[in-house]
Tab-separated table of C-alpha atoms in Angstrom:
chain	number	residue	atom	x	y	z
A	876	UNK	CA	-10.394	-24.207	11.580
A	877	UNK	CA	-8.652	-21.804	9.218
A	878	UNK	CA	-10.055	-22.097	5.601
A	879	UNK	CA	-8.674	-19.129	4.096
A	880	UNK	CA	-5.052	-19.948	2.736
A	881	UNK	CA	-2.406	-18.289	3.931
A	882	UNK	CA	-0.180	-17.477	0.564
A	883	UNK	CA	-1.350	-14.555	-1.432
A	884	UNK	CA	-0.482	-16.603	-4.313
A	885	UNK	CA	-2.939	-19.467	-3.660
A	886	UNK	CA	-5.098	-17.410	-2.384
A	887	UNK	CA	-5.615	-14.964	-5.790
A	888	UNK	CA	-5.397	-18.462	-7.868
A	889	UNK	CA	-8.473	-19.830	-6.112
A	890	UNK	CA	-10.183	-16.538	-6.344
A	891	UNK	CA	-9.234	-15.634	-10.313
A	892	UNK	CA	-10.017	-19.357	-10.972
A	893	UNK	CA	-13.604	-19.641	-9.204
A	894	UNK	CA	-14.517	-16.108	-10.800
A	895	UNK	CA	-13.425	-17.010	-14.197
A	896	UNK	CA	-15.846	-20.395	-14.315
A	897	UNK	CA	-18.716	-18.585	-12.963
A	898	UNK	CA	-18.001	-15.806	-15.806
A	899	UNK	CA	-17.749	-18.783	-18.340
A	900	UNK	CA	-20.011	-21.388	-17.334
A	901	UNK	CA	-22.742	-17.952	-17.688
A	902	UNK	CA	-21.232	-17.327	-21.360
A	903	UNK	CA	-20.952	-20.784	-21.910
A	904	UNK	CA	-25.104	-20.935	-21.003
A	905	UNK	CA	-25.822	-18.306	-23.026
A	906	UNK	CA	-24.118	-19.267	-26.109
A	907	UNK	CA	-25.595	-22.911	-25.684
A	908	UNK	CA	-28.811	-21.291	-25.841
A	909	UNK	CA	-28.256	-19.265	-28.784
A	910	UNK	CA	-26.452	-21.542	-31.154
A	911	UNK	CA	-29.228	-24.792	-30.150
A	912	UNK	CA	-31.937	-22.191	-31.205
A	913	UNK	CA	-30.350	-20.238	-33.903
A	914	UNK	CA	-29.494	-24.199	-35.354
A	915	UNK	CA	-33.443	-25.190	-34.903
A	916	UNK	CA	-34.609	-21.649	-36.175
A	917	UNK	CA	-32.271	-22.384	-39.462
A	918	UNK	CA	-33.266	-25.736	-40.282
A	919	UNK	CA	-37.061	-25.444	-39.306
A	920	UNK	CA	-36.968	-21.918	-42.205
A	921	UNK	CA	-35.627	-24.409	-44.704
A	922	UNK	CA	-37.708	-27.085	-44.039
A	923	UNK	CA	-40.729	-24.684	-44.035
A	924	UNK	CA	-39.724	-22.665	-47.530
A	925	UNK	CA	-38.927	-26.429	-48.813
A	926	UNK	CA	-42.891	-27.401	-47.793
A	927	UNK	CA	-44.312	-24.265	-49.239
A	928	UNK	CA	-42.032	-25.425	-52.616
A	929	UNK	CA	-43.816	-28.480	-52.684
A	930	UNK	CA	-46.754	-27.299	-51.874
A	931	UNK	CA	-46.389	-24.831	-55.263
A	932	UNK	CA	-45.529	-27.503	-57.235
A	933	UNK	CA	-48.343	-29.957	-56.170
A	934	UNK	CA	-51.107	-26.918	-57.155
A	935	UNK	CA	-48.734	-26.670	-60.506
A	936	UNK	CA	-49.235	-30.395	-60.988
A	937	UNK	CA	-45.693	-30.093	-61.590
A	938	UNK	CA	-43.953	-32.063	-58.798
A	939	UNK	CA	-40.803	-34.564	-59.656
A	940	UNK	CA	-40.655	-37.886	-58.904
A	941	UNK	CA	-38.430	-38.007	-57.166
A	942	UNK	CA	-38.771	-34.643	-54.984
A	943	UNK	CA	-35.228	-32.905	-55.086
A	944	UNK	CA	-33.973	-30.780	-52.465
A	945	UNK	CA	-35.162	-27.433	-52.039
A	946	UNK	CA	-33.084	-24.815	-50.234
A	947	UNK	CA	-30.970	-27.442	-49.365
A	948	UNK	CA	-33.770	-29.966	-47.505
A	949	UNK	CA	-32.702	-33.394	-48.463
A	950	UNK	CA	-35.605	-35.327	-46.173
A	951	UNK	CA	-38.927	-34.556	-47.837
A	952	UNK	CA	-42.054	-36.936	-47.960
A	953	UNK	CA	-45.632	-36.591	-49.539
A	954	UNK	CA	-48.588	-38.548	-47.758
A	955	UNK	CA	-52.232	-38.706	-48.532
A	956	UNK	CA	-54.613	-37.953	-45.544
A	957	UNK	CA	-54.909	-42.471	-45.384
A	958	UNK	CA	-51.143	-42.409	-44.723
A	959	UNK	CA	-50.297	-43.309	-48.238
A	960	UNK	CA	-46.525	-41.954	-49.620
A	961	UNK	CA	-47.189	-40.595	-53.001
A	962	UNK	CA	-43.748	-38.738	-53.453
A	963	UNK	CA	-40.411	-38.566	-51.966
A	964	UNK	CA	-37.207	-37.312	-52.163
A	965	UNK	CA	-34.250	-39.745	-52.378
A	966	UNK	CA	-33.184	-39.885	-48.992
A	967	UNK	CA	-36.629	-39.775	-47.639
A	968	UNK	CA	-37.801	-42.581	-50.154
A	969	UNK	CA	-35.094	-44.495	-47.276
A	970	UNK	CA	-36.851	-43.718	-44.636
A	971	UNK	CA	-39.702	-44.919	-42.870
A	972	UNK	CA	-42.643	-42.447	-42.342
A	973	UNK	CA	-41.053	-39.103	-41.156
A	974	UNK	CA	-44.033	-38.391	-38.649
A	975	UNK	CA	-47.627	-39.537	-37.999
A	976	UNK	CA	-48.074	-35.690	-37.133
A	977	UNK	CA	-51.377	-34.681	-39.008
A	978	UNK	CA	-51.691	-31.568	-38.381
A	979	UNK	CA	-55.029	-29.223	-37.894
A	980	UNK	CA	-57.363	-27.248	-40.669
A	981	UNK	CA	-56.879	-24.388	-37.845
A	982	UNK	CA	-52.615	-24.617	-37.608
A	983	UNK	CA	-51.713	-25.962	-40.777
A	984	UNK	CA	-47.934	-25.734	-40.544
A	985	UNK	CA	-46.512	-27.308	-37.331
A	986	UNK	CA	-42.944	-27.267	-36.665
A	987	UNK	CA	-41.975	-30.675	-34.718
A	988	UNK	CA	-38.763	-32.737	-33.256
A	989	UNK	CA	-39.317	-36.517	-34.009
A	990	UNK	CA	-37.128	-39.219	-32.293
A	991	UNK	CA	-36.889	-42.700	-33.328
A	992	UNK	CA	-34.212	-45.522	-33.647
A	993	UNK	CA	-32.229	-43.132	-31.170
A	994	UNK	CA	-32.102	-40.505	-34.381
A	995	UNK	CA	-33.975	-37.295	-34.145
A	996	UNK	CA	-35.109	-35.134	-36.899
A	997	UNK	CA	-36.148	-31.070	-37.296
A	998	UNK	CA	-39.227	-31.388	-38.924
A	999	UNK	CA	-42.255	-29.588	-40.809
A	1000	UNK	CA	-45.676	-30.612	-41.440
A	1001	UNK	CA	-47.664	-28.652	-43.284
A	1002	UNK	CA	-51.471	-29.703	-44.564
A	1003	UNK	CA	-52.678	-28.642	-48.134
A	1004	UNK	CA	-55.996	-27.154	-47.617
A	1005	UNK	CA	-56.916	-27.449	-51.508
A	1006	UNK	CA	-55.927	-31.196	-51.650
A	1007	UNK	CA	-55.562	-34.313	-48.996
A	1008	UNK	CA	-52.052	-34.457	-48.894
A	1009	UNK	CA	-49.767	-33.924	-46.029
A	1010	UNK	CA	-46.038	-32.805	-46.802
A	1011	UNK	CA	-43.190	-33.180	-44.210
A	1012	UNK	CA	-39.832	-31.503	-44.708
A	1013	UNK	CA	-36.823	-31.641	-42.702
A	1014	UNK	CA	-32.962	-32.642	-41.836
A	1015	UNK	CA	-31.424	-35.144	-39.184
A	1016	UNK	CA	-30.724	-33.713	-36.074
A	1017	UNK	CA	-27.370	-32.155	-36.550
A	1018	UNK	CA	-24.358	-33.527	-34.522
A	1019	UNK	CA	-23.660	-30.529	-32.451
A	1020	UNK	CA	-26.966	-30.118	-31.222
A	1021	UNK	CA	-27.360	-34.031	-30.686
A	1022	UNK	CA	-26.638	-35.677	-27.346
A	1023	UNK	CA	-25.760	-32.960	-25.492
A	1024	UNK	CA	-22.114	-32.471	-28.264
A	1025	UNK	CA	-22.125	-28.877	-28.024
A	1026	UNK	CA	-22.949	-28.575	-24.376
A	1027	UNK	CA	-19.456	-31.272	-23.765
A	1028	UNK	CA	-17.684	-28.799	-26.228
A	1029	UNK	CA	-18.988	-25.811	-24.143
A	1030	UNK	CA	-18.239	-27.697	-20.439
A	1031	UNK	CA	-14.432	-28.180	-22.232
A	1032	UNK	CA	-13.597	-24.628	-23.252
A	1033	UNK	CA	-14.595	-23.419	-19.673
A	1034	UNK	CA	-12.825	-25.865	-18.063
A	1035	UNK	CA	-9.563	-25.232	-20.201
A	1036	UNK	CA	-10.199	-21.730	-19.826
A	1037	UNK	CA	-10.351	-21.807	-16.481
A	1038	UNK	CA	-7.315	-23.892	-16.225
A	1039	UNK	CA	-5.509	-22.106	-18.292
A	1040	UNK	CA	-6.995	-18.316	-15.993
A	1041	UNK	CA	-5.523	-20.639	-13.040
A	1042	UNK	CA	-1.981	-21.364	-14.417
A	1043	UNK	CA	-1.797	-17.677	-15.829
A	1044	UNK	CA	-2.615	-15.996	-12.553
A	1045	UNK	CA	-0.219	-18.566	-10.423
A	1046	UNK	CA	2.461	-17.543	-12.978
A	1047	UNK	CA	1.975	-14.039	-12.733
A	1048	UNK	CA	1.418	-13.603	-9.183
A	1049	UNK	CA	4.581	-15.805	-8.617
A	1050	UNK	CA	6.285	-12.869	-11.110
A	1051	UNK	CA	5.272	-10.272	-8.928
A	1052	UNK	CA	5.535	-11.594	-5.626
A	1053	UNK	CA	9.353	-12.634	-6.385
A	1054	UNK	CA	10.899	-9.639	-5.862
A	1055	UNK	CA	8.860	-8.858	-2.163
A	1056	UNK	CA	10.270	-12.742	-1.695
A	1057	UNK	CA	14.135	-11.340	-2.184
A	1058	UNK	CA	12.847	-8.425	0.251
A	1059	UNK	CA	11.999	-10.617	2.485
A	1060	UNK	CA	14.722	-13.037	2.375
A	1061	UNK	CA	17.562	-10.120	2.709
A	1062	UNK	CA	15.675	-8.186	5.446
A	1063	UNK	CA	15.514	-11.549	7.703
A	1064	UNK	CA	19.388	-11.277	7.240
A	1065	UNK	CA	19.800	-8.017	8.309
A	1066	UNK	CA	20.202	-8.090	12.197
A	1067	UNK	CA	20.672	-5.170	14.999
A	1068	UNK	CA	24.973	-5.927	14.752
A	1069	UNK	CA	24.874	-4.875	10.536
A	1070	UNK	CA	22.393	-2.889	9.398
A	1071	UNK	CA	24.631	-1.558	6.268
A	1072	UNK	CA	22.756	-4.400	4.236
A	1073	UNK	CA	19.805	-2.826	1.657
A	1074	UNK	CA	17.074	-5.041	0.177
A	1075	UNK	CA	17.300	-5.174	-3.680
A	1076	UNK	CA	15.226	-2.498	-5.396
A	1077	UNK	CA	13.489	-3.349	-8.750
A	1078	UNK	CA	13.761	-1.823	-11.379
A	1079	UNK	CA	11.144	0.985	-12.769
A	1080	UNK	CA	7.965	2.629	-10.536
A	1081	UNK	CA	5.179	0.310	-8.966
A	1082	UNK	CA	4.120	-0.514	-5.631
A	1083	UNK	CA	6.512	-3.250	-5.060
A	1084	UNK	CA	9.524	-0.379	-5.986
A	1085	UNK	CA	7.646	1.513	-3.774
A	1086	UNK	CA	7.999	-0.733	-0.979
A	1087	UNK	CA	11.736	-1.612	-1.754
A	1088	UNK	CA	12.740	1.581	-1.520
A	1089	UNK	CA	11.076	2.512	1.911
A	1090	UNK	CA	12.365	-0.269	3.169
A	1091	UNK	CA	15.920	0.927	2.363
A	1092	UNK	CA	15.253	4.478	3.342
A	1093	UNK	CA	13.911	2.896	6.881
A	1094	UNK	CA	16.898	0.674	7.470
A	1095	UNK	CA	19.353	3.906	6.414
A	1096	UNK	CA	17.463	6.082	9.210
A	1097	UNK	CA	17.660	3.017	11.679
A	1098	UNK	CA	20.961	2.623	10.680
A	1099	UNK	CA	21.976	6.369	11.667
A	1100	UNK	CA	19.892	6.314	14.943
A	1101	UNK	CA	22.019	3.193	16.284
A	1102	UNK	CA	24.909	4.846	14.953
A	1103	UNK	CA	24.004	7.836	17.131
A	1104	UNK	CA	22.665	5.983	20.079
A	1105	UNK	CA	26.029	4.031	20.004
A	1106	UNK	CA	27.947	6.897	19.779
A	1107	UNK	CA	25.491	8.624	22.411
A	1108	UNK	CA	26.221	5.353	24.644
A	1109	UNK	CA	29.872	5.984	24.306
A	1110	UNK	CA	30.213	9.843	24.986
A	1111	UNK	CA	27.750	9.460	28.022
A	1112	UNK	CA	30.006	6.578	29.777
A	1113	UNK	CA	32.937	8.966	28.505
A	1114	UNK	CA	31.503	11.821	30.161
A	1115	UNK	CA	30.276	10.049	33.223
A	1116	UNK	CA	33.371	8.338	33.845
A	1117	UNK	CA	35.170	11.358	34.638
A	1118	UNK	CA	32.853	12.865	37.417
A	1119	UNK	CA	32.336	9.188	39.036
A	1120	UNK	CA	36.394	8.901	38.860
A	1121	UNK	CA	37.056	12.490	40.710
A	1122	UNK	CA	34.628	11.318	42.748
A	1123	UNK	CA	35.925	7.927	43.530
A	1124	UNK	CA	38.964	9.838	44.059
A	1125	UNK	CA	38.387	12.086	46.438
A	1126	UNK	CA	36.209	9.472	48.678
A	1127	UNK	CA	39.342	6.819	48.320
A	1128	UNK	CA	42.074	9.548	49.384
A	1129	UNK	CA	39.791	10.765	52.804
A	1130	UNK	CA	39.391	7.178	53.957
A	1131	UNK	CA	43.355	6.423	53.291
A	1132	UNK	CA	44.443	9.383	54.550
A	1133	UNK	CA	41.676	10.727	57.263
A	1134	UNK	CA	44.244	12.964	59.447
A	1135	UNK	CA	46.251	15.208	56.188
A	1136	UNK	CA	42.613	15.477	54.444
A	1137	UNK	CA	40.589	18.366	54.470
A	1138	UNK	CA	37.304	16.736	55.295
A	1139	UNK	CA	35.141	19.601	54.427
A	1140	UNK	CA	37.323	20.435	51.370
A	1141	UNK	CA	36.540	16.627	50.037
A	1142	UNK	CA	33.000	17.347	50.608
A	1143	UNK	CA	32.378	19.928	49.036
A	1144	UNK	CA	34.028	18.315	45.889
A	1145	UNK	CA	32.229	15.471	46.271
A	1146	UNK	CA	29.045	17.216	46.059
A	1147	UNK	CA	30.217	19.114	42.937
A	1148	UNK	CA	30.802	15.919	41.230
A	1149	UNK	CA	27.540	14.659	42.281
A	1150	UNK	CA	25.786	17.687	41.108
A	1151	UNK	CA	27.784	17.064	37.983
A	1152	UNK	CA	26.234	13.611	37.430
A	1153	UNK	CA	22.635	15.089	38.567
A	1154	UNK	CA	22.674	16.952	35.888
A	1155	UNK	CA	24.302	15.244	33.299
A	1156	UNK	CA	21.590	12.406	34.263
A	1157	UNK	CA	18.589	14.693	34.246
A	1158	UNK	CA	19.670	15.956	30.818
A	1159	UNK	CA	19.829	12.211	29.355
A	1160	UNK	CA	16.838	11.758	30.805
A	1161	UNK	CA	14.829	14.734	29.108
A	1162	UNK	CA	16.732	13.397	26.099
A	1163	UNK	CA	15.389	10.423	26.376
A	1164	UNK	CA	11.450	11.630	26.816
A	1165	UNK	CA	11.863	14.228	23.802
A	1166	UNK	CA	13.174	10.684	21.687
A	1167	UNK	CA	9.731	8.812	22.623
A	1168	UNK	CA	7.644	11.654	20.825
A	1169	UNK	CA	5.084	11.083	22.915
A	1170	UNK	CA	1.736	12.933	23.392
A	1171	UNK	CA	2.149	16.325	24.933
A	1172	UNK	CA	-0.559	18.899	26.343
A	1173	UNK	CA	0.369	22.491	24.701
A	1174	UNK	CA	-0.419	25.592	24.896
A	1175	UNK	CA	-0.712	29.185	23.191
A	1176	UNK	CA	2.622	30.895	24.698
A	1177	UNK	CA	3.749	34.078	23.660
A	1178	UNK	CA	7.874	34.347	23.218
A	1179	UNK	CA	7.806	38.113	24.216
A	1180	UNK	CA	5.709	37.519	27.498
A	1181	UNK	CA	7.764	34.370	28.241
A	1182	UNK	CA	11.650	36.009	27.556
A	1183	UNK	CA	10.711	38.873	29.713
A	1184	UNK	CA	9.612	36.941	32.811
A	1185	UNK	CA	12.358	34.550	32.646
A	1186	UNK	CA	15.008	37.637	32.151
A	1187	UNK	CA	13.285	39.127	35.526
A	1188	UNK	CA	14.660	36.019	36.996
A	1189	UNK	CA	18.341	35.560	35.867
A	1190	UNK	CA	21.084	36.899	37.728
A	1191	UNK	CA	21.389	40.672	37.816
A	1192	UNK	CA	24.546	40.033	36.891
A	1193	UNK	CA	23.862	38.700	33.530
A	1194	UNK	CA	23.755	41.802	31.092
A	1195	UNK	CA	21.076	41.622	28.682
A	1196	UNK	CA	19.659	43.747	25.984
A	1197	UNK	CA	16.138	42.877	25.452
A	1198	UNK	CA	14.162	43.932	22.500
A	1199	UNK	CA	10.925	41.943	22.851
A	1200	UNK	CA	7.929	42.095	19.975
A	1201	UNK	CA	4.453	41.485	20.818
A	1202	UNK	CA	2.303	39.119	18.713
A	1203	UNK	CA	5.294	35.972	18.609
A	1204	UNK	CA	2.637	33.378	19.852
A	1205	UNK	CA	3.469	30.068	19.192
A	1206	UNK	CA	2.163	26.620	20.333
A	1207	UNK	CA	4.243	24.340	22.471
A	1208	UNK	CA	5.035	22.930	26.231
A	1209	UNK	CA	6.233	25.824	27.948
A	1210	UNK	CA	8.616	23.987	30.531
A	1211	UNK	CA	10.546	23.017	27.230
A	1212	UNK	CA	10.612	26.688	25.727
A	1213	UNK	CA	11.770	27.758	28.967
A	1214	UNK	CA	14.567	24.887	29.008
A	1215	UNK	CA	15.539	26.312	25.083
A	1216	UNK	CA	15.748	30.178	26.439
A	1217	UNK	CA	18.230	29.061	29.824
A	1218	UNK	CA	20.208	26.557	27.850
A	1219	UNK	CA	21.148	29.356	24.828
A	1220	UNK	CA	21.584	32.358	27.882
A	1221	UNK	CA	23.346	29.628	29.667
A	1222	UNK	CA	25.816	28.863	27.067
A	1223	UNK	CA	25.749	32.898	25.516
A	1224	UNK	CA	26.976	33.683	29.260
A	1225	UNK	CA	29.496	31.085	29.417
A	1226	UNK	CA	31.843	31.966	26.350
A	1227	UNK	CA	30.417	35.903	26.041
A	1228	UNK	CA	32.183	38.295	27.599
A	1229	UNK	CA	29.300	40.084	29.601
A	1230	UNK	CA	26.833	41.431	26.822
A	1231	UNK	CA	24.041	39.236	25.493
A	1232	UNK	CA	21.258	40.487	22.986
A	1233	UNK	CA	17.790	38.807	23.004
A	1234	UNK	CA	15.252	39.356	20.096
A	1235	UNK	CA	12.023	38.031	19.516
A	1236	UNK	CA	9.744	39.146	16.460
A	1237	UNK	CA	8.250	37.405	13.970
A	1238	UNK	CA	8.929	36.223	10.188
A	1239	UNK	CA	6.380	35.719	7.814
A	1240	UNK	CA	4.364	32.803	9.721
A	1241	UNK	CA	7.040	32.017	12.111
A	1242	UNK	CA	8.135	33.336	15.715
A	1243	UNK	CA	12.080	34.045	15.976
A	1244	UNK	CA	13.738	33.990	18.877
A	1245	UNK	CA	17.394	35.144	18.632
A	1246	UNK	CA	20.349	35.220	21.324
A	1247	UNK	CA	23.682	36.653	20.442
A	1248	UNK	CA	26.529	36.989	22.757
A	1249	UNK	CA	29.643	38.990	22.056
A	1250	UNK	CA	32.187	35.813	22.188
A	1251	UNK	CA	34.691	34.752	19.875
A	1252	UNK	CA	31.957	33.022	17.699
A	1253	UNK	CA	31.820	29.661	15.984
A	1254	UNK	CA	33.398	28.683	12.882
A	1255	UNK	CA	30.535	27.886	9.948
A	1256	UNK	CA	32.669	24.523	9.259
A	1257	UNK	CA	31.766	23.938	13.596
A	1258	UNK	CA	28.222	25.334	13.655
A	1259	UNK	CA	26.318	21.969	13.244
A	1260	UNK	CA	28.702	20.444	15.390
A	1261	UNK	CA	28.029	22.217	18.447
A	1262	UNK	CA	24.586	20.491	18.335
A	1263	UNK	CA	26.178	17.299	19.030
A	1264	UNK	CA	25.853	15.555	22.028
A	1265	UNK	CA	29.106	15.906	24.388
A	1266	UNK	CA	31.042	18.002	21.736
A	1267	UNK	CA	34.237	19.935	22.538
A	1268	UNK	CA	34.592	22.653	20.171
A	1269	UNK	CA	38.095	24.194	20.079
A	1270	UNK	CA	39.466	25.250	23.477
A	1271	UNK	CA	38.307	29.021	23.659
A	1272	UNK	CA	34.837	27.613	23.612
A	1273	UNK	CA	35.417	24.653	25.914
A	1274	UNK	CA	32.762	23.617	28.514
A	1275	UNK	CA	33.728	25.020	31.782
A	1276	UNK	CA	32.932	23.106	35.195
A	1277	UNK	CA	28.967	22.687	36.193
A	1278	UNK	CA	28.086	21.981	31.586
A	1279	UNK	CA	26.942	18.875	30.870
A	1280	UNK	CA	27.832	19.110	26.985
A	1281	UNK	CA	24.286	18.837	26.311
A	1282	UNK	CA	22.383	22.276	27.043
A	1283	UNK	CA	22.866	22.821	22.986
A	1284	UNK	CA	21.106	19.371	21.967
A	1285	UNK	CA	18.638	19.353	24.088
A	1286	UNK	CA	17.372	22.871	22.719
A	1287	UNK	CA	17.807	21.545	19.314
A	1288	UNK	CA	15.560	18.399	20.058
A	1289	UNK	CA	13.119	20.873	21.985
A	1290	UNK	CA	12.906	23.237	18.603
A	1291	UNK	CA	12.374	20.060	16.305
A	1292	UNK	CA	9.150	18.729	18.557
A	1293	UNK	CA	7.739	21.667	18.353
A	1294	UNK	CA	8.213	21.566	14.725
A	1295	UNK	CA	10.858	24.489	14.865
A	1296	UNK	CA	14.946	24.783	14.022
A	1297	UNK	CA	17.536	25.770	15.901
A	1298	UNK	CA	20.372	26.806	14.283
A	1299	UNK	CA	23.354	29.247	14.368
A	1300	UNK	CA	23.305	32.049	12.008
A	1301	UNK	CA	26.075	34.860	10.999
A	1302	UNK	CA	26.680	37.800	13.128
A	1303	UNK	CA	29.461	40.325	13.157
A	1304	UNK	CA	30.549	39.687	16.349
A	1305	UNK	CA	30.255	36.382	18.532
A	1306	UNK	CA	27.676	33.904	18.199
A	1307	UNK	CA	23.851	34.177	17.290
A	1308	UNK	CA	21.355	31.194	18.108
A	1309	UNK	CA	18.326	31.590	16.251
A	1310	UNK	CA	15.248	29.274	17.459
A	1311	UNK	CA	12.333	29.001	14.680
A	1312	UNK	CA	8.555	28.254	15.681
A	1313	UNK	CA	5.642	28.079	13.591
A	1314	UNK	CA	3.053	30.373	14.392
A	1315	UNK	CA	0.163	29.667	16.150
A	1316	UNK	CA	-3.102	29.070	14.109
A	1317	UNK	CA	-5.791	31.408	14.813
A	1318	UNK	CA	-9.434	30.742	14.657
């Protein structure tokens, strides 16, 4: 069975409320204590310096009949030691024998509470030693202290107080939980089909403005990936149609026309248009993996090391000028680096015109990587663009047969999991790709 409520806002009312009547049902104790005994400790002084009065003006033989009231004692009687009232005051001349309290020739002055009638009285009785009189002093019970008044009055304020701790922290809770309540409400609005809503942001700094705002900045960067992945949806269906329909093409006109076709010929373009989809499918497939972020095993690789291997393996007829720095170590998946270095001499040999340059160094506490070929270039207002998936720049750098349109992005994704850039810089002549990598850490 649950027990623990589920709103916040009941749930910090109960506890504010149950804390805040233990806190004052303890103060409430303690100044019950104090004010009872600070009460008894005032009246029993009086009624003690009002006795020793007497007393003086006994031995002074100087007493009034009747007794007034000293320090303020209005309940004063005189006895002899057979119980006989020889003086008064004028409200104790009223009363009926104040105590039957005789007290010792060893504790002289006793300090007593005497209950009769249902009234109670602070009392003193103090013994003359030098005569055989006994004097008793004292007030009426005072009404706070009487039948438990001041421990109702006490019981009261903590229960109001408490009440009022309750209503105070249900109010303000409610105040600050209102504005995560219009968060709420507007982000169960916002579905997968119109994510342009935003959840209203409050005004000033806090946690709750805090909140309002990441929420916003998270629905903005879900908002762009659809927008991408919808726009990556569209250019891969674009780009797929158009092998699938040569394809389809080619298969259609061997079957209607078997005897003018060149069977062989049809073939072999078939095969280039599957080879076509191959790759465009493996490269929206490594597109998709590098999305996931996903663990990864790495490993120290040095740039230098790993150009001048993979160089040894390109064509011969790819001309490259290599100028290769030692010391470029970097920490990363080394399939993937690879994939970077062919995809940028891929696309430097497909719109160069021969001559590609290949640098790696190092830059304060990253590894560069640069690859220039001596093309035409790319316009500053195109450079980002030519990261984009399926792009077509302008026709002198248009993808030739056997590109998928995505060599360039997937590099750029590569250099961002590794926590790298990729970007195209200025060069006098063509186009320069220049790959960023942190350096690795060294113990």
């Amino acid at each position: 069975m649950r027990l623990r409520p589920r709103s916040i806002r009941v749930r910090d009312t109960l506890i504010a409320s149950i804390v805040s009547a233990v806190l004052l049902t303890l103060v409430a104790v303690g100044v019950d204590v104090a004010v009872r005994q600070s009460i008894l400790n005032s009246i029993w002084n009086d009624s003690q310096r009002a006795a020793t009065r007497v007393v003086a003006e006994i031995r002074s033989n100087a007493l009034p009949d009747p007794i007034p009231a000293f320090h303020g004692v209005t309940l004063i009687q005189v006895f002899d030691l057979h119980g006989r009232l020889v003086d008064a005051s004028v409200a104790g001349s009223r009363e009926r024998r104040l105590s039957t309290l005789v007290p010792s020739l060893d504790e002289p002055v006793k300090n007593l509470f005497s209950c009769d009638d249902g009234r109670c009285r602070l009392l003193t009785a103090r013994r003359m030693l030098s005569a055989p009189a006994v004097i008793y002093a004292g007030e009426n019970e005072p009404w706070l202290i009487h039948e438990h008044h001041l421990e109702l009055l006490l019981g009261s304020a903590v229960l109001l107080l408490a009440a009022f701790t309750a209503l105070s922290t249900w109010y303000m809770v409610g105040r600050t939980l209102q504005p995560i309540d219009a968060v709420r409400a507007q982000l169960a609005e916002i579905s997968g089909t119109d994510l342009s809503r935003r959840v209203p942001e409050p005004c000033g700094i806090g946690e709750i403005a805090d909140l309002a705002r990441t929420a916003n900045e998270t629905i903005e960067r879900l908002e762009r990936s659809v927008e991408r992945q919808r726009r990556f949806a569209s250019d891969a269906s674009h780009e797929l149609r158009t092998p699938i329909a040569g394809l389809r093409t080619e298969l259609e006109s061997a079957l209607m026309y078997p005897d003018d076709t060149d069977l062989v010929g049809a073939l072999t373009a078939a095969l280039r248009d599957t080879d076509r989809l191959e790759a465009i499918v493996t490269d929206l497939l490594l597109l998709a993996r590098l999305g996931t972020g996903g663990p990864v095993v790495t490993e120290e690789i040095d740039l230098a090391e790993m150009v001048s291997t993979e160089l040894e393996l390109r064509s011969s007829s790819l001309v490259v000028g290599a100028d290769l720095h030692a010391g470029a170590v970097v920490n990363g998946v080394r399939m993937q680096l690879v994939r970077v270095l062919d995809n940028l001499l891929d696309n430097a040999k497909r719109h160069g015109e021969g001559a590609i340059d290949v640098v790696v160094g190092t830059h304060e506490d990253q590894a560069c990587l640069m690859v220039t070929d001596r093309g035409q270039g790319i316009p500053a207002a195109d450079r980002e663009r030519a990261f984009e998936r399926f792009t077509r720049l302008d026709t002198a750098r248009a993808r030739e047969a056997g590109g998928t349109g995505l060599g360039l992005a997937i590099a750029r994704d590569i250099a961002i999991a590794h926590g790298g850039t990729l970007r195209i810089e200025d060069c006098p002549h063509g186009a320069r790709f220049v790959l960023r990598l942190p350096l690795a850490k060294r113990e």
